[in-house]
Coordinates of C-alpha atoms and ligand atoms in Angstrom, one line a residue:
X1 CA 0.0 0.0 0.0
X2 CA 2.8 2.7 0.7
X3 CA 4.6 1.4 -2.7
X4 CA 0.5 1.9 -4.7
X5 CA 0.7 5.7 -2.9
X6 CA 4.5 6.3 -3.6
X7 CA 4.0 4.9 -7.9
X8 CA 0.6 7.4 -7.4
X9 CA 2.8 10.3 -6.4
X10 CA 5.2 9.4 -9.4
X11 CA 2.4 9.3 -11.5
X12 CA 2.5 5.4 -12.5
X13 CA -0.6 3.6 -12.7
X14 CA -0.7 0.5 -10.4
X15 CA -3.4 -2.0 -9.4
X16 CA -3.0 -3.8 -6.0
X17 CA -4.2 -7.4 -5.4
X18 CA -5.2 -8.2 -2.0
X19 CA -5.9 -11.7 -1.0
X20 CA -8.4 -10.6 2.2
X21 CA -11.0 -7.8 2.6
X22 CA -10.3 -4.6 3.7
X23 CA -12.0 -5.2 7.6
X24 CA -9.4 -9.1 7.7
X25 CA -6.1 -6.5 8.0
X26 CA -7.2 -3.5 9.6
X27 CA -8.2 -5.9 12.5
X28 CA -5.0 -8.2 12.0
X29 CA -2.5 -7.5 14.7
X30 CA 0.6 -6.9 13.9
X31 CA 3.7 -4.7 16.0
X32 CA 3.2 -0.9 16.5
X33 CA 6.6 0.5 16.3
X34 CA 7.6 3.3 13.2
X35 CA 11.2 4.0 12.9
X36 CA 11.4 7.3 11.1
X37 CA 12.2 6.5 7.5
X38 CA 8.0 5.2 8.4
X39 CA 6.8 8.0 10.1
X40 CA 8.4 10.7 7.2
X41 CA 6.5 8.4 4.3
X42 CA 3.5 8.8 5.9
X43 CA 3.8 12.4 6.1
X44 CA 4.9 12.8 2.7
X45 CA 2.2 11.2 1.5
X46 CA 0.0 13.4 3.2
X47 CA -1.3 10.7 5.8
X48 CA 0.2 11.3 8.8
X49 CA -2.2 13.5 10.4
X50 CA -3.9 10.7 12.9
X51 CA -0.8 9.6 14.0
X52 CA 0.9 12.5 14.7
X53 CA -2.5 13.3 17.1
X54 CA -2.7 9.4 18.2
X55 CA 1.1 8.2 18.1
X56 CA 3.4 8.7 20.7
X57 CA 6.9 9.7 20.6
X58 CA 9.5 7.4 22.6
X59 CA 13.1 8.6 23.0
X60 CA 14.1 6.1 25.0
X61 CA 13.9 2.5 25.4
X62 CA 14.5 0.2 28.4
X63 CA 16.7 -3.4 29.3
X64 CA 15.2 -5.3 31.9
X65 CA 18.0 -7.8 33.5
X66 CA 17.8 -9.7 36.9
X67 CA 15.5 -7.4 38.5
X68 CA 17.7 -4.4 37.2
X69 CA 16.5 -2.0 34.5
X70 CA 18.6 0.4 32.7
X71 CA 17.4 3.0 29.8
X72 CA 18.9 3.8 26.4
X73 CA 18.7 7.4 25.3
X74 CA 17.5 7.1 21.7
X75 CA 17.2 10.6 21.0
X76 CA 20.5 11.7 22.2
X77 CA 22.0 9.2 21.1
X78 CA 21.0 9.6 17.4
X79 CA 19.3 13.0 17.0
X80 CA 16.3 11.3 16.0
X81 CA 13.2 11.9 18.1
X82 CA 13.3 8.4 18.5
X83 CA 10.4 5.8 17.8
X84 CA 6.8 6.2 17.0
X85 CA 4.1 4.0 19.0
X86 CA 1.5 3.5 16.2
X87 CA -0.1 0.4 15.3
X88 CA 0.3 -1.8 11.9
X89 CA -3.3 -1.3 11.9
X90 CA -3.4 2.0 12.3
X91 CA -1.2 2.7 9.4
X92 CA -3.4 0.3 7.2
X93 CA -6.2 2.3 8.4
X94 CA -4.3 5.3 7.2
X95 CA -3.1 3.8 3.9
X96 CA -6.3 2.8 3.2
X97 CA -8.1 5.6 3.7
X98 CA -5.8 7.9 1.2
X99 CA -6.1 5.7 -1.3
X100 CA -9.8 5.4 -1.3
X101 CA -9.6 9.5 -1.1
X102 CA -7.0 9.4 -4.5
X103 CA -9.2 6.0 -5.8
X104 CA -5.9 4.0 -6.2
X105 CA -7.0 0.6 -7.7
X106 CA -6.9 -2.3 -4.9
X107 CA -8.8 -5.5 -5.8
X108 CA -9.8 -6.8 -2.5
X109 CA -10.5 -10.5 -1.8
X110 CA -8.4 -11.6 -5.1
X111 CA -8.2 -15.6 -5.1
X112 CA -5.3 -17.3 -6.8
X113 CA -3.5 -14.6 -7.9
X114 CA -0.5 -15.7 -9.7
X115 CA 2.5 -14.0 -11.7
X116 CA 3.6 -14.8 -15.3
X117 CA 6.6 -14.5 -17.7
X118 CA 8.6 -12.0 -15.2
X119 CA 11.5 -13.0 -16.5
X120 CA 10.6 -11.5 -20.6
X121 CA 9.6 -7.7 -20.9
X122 CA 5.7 -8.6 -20.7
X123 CA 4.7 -10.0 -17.6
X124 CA 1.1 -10.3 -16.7
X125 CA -0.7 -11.5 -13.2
X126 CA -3.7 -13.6 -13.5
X127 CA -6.0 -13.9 -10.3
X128 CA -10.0 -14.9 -9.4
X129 CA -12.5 -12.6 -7.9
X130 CA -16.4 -13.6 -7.2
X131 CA -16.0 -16.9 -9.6
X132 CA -14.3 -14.6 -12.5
X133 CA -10.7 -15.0 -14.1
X134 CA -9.0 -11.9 -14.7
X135 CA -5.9 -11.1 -16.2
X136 CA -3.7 -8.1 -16.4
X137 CA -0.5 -7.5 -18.8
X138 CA 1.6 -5.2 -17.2
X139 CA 5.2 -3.8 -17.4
X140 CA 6.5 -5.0 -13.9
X141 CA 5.0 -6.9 -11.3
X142 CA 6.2 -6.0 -7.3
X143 CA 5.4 -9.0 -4.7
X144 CA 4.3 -7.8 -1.8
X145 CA 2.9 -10.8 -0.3
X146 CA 4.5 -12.2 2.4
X147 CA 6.3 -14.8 3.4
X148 CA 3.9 -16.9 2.3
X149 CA 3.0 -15.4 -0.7
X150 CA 4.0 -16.8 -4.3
X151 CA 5.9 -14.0 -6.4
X152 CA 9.2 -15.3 -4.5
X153 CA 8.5 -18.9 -6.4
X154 CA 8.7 -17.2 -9.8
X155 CA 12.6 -16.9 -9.1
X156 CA 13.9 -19.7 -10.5
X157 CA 15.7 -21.8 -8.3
X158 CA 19.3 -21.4 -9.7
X159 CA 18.9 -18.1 -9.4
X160 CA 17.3 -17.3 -6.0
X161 CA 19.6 -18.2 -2.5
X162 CA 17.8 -18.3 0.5
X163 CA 19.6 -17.9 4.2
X164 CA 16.9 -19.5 7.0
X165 CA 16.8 -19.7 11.1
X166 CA 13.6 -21.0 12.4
X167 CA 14.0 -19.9 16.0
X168 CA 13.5 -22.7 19.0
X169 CA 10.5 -20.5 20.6
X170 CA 7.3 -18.1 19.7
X171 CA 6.4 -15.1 21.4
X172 CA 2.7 -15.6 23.4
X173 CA 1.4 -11.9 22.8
X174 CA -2.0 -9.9 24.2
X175 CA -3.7 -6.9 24.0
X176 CA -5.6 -5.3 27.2
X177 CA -7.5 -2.2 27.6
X178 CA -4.9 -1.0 30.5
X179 CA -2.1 1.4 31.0
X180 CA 1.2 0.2 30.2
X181 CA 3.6 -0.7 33.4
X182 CA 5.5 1.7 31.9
X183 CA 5.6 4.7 29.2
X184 CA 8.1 3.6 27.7
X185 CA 9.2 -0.2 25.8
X186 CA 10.7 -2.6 28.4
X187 CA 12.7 -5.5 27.1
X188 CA 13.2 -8.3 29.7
X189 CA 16.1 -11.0 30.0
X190 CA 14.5 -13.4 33.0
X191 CA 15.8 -17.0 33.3
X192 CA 12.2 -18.2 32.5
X193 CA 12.5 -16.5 29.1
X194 CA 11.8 -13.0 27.5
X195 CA 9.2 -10.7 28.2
X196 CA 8.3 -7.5 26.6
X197 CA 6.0 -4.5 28.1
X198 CA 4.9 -2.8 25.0
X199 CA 1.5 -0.5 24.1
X200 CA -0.3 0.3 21.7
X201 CA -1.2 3.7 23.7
X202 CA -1.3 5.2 27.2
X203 CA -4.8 3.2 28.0
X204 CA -3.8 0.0 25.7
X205 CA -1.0 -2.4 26.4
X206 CA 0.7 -4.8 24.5
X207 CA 2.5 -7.7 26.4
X208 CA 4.7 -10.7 25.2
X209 CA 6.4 -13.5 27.0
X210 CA 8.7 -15.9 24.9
X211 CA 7.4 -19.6 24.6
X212 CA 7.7 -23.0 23.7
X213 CA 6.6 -23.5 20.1
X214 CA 4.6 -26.1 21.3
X215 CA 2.4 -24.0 23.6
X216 CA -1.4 -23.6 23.0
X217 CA -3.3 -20.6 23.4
X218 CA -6.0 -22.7 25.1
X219 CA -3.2 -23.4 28.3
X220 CA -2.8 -19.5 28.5
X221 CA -5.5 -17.8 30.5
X222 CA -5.2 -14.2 31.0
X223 CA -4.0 -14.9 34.5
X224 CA -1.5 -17.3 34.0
X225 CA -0.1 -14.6 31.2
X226 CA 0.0 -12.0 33.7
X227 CA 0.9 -13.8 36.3
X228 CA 4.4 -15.1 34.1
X229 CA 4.8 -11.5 32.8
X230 CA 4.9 -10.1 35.9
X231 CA 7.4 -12.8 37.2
X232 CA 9.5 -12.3 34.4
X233 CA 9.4 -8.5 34.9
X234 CA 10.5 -8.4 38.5
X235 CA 8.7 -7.5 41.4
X236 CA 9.2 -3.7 40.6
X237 CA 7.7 -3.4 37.5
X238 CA 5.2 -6.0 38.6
X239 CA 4.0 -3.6 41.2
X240 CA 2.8 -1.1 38.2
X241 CA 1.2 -3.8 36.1
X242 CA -2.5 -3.4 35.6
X243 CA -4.3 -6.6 34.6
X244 CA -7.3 -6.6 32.2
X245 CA -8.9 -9.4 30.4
X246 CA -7.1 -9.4 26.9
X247 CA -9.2 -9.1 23.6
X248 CA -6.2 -10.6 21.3
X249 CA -4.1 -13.1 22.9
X250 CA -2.1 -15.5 19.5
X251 CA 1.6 -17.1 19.3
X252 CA 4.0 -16.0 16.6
X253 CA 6.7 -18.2 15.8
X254 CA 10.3 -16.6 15.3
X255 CA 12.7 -16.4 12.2
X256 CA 15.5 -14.8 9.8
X257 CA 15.1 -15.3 6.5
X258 CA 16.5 -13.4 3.3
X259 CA 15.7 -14.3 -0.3
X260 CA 18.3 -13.0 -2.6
X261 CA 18.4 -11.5 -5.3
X262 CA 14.9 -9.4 -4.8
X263 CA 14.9 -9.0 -8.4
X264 CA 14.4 -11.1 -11.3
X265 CA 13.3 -9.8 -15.0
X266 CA 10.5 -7.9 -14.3
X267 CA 10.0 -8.9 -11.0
X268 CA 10.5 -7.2 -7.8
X269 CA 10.4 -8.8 -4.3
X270 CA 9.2 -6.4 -1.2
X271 CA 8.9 -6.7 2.8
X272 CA 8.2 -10.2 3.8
X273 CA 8.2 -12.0 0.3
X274 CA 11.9 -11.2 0.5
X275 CA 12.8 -11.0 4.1
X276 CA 11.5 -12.0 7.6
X277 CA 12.8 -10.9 10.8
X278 CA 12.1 -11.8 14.7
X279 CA 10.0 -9.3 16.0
X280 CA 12.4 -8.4 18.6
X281 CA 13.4 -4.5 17.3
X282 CA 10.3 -4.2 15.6
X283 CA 11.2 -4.0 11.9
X284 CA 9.8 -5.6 9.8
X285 CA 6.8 -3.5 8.6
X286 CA 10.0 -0.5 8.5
X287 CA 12.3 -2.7 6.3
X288 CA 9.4 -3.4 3.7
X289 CA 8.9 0.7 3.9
X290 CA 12.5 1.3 3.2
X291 CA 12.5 -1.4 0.2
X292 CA 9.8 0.4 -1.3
X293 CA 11.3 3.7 -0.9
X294 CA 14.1 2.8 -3.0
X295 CA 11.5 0.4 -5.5
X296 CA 9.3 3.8 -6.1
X297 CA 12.8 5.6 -6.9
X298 CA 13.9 3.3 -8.9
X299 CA 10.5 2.4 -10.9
X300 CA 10.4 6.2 -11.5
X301 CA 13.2 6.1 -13.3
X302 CA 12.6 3.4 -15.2
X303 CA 9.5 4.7 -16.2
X304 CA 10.1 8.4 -16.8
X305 CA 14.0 8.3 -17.9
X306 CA 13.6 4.7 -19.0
X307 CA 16.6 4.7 -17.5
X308 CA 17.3 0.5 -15.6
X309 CA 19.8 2.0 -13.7
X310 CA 17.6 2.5 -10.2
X311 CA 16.1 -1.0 -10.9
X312 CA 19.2 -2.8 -12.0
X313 CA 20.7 -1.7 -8.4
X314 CA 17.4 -2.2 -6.7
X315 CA 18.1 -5.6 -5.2
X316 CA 21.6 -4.7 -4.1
X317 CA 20.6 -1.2 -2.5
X318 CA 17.4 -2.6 -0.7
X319 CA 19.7 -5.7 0.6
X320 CA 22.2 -3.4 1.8
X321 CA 19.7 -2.5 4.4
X322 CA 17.8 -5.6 4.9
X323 CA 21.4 -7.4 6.2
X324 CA 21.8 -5.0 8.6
X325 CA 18.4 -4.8 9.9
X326 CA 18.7 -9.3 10.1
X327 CA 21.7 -8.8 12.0
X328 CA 20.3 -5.9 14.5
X329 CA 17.2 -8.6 15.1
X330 CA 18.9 -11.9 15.5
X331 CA 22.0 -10.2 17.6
X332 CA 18.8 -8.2 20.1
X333 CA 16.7 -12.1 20.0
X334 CA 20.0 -13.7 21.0
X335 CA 20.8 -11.1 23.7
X336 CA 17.4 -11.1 25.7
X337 CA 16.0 -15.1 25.0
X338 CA 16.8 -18.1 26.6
X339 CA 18.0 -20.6 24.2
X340 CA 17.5 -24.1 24.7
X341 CA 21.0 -24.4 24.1
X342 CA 21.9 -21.9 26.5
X343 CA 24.6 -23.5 28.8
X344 CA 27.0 -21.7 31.3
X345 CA 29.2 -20.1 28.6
X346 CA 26.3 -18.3 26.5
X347 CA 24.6 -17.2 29.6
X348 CA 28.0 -15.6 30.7
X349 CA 28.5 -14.2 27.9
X350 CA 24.8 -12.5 27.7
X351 CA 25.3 -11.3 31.1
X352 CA 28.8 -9.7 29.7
X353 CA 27.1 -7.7 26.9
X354 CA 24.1 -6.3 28.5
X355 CA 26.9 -5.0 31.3
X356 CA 28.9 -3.8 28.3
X357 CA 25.2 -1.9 26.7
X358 CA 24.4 -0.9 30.4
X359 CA 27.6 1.0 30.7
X360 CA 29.3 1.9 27.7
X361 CA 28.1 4.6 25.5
X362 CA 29.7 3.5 22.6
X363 CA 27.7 0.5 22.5
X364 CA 24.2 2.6 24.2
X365 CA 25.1 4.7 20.5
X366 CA 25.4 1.7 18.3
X367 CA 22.4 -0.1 19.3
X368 CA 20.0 3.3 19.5
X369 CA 21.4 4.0 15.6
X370 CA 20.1 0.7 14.7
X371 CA 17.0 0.4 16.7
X372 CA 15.7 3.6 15.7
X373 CA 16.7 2.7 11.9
X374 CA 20.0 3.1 9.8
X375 CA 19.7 5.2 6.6
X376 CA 18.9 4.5 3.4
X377 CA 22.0 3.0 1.6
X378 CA 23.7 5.3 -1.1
X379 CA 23.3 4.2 -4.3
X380 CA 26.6 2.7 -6.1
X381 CA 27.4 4.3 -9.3
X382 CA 27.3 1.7 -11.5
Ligands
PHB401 C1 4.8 -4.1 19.7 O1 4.5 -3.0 20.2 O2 4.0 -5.0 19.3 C2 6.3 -4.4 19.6 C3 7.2 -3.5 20.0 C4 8.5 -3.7 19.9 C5 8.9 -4.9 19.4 C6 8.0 -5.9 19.0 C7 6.7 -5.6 19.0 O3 10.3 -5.2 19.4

């Protein structure tokens, strides 16, 4: 949706095929943390007015550790106000809205949708709606769905490399209608596993605790959640946690994954169809922002200049980005989980860096420039 309102700006027609109804995603819950690169889109497109009412600022962030909590200055550290608390939702919301206001194309509930001849100069998409095949012949075709989606399988296999970690554990995640035990993020390292005080605003918090991948929602009742949160949390932060019953309570599983290249012929990979990252840092809606960023560049070149040189460095550029952003996950997942694996050495050494983060402000410096997002990499000549 950001890449159908970026093409819009740039004057290129584009029609978006969406698998579910409008109502399915904006009620689909997803993280609520905007790095910057996300919240400047959305003003540039002229859609961030609700969020800069509803969102809240955070310049800081906070590492919970054997009862001990330390913060990281963001803001100083970078510059950067920091991070924005606004829901996935929200910004669908958002995104939605606009483009009904500009009447962008978006096929809702589009079955089968499926890709041909990327690799030749006249690719076309095929897809179902209400019982009726449709077909369109374009002159590129962007996937932007998902993991799961199947643009990435029009890559042939010779030329597409994938680089995989399924993660030993999920994250067990609610939503309740109370204040946050805190106003700003808490990550927690407890021997019983990870936990994470998180909100969606000042009345509605989001909470995680990391789990066994076997777990079922059905063995989770709101008070044994709470009651492991707060254990995990410490009995300080436990003292400001406000139970409520929870109105989304689901398990996400954890994983890297990068697909390279995220081009091939006339195809273009975005966000999840290319790249997956643990939640832990909250980036992936922002690395499928900054992909498109450099897509809508590069596409209005191609179209305008007819110059290939944007989308011939595409995959590189946008990769650039996504590597770091895999590494800042798995390295902030490995630093605050309990691994099965975990033995006396790995423990040791988790204790040693979050000593080093706690009191070094070299490292305070490098992990604020990362968590509140790195820049856009500079284009190569080429
Ligand atoms: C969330 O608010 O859902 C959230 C925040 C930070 C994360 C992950 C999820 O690292």
């Amino acid at each position: 949706m950001f890449l159908a309102h970026l093409l819009r700006q740039a004057g290129i027609d584009a029609v978006v095929l969406e698998r579910r109804d409008r109502a399915y995603i904006e009620d689909r819950v997803r993280a609520g943390l905007l790095e910057q690169i996300t919240v400047e889109l959305m003003t540039r497109l002229g859609l961030g007015a609700r969020m800069a009412r509803e969102g809240l600022v955070h310049g800081g962030v906070n590492l919970a550790h054997e009862g001990q909590m330390f913060r990281i200055d963001m803001a100083a550290a970078t510059g950067s106000p920091g991070m924005m608390i606004y829901g996935q939702q929200e910004v669908m919301k958002d995104l939605f809205d606009g483009a009904e206001a500009l009447g962008l194309n978006i096929v809702f509930d589009a079955e089968a949708v499926q890709p041909h001849d990327v690799g030749a100069d006249q690719p076309s998409v095929t897809w179902r709606k209400d019982g009726v095949e449709h077909r369109l012949d374009c002159e590129v075709v962007v996937g932007c769905d998902g993991y799961h989606g199947v643009s990435r399988g029009c890559i042939p296999d010779t030329v597409l490399q994938t680089f995989e970690r399924a993660y030993p554990f999920g994250w067990l995640g609610i939503l309740a209608e109370v204040p946050p035990p805190n106003h700003e993020l808490i990550y927690c390292n407890h021997e019983r596993g990870f936990a994470l005080a998180t909100m969606r605003s000042a009345t509605r918090s989001r909470a995680y605790v990391q789990c066994g991948l076997d777990e079922r929602i059905e063995d989770w009742p709101d008070e044994r959640f709470w009651d492991e949160f707060e254990l995990r949390l410490g009995p300080e932060i436990a003292a400001k946690v406000v139970r409520g019953p929870s109105f989304e309570k689901s398990i996400a599983p954890l994983r890297s994954f990068v697909a390279e290249p995220m081009r091939h012929g006339r195809l273009f990979l975005a966000g999840d169809a290319a790249h997956i990252v643990p939640p832990t840092g909250a980036k992936g809606l922002n690395l499928a922002v900054s992909d498109v960023i450099v897509l809508a560049e590069a596409l209005g070149e191609f179209f305008h200049e007819r110059s290939t040189a944007g989308i011939d460095s595409y995959s590189a550029r946008a990769l650039a980005r996504v590597w770091k952003a895999e590494r800042f996950s798995w390295w902030f997942t490995g630093l605050t989980h309990r691994f099965p694996e975990t033995g006396g050495l790995e423990r040791r050494l988790q204790v040693a860096e979050l000593e080093y983060l706690r009191t070094s402000q070299a490292a305070q410096t490098a992990f604020a420039e990362n968590y509140v997002g790195l820049p856009l990499a500079q284009r190569r000549a080429v």
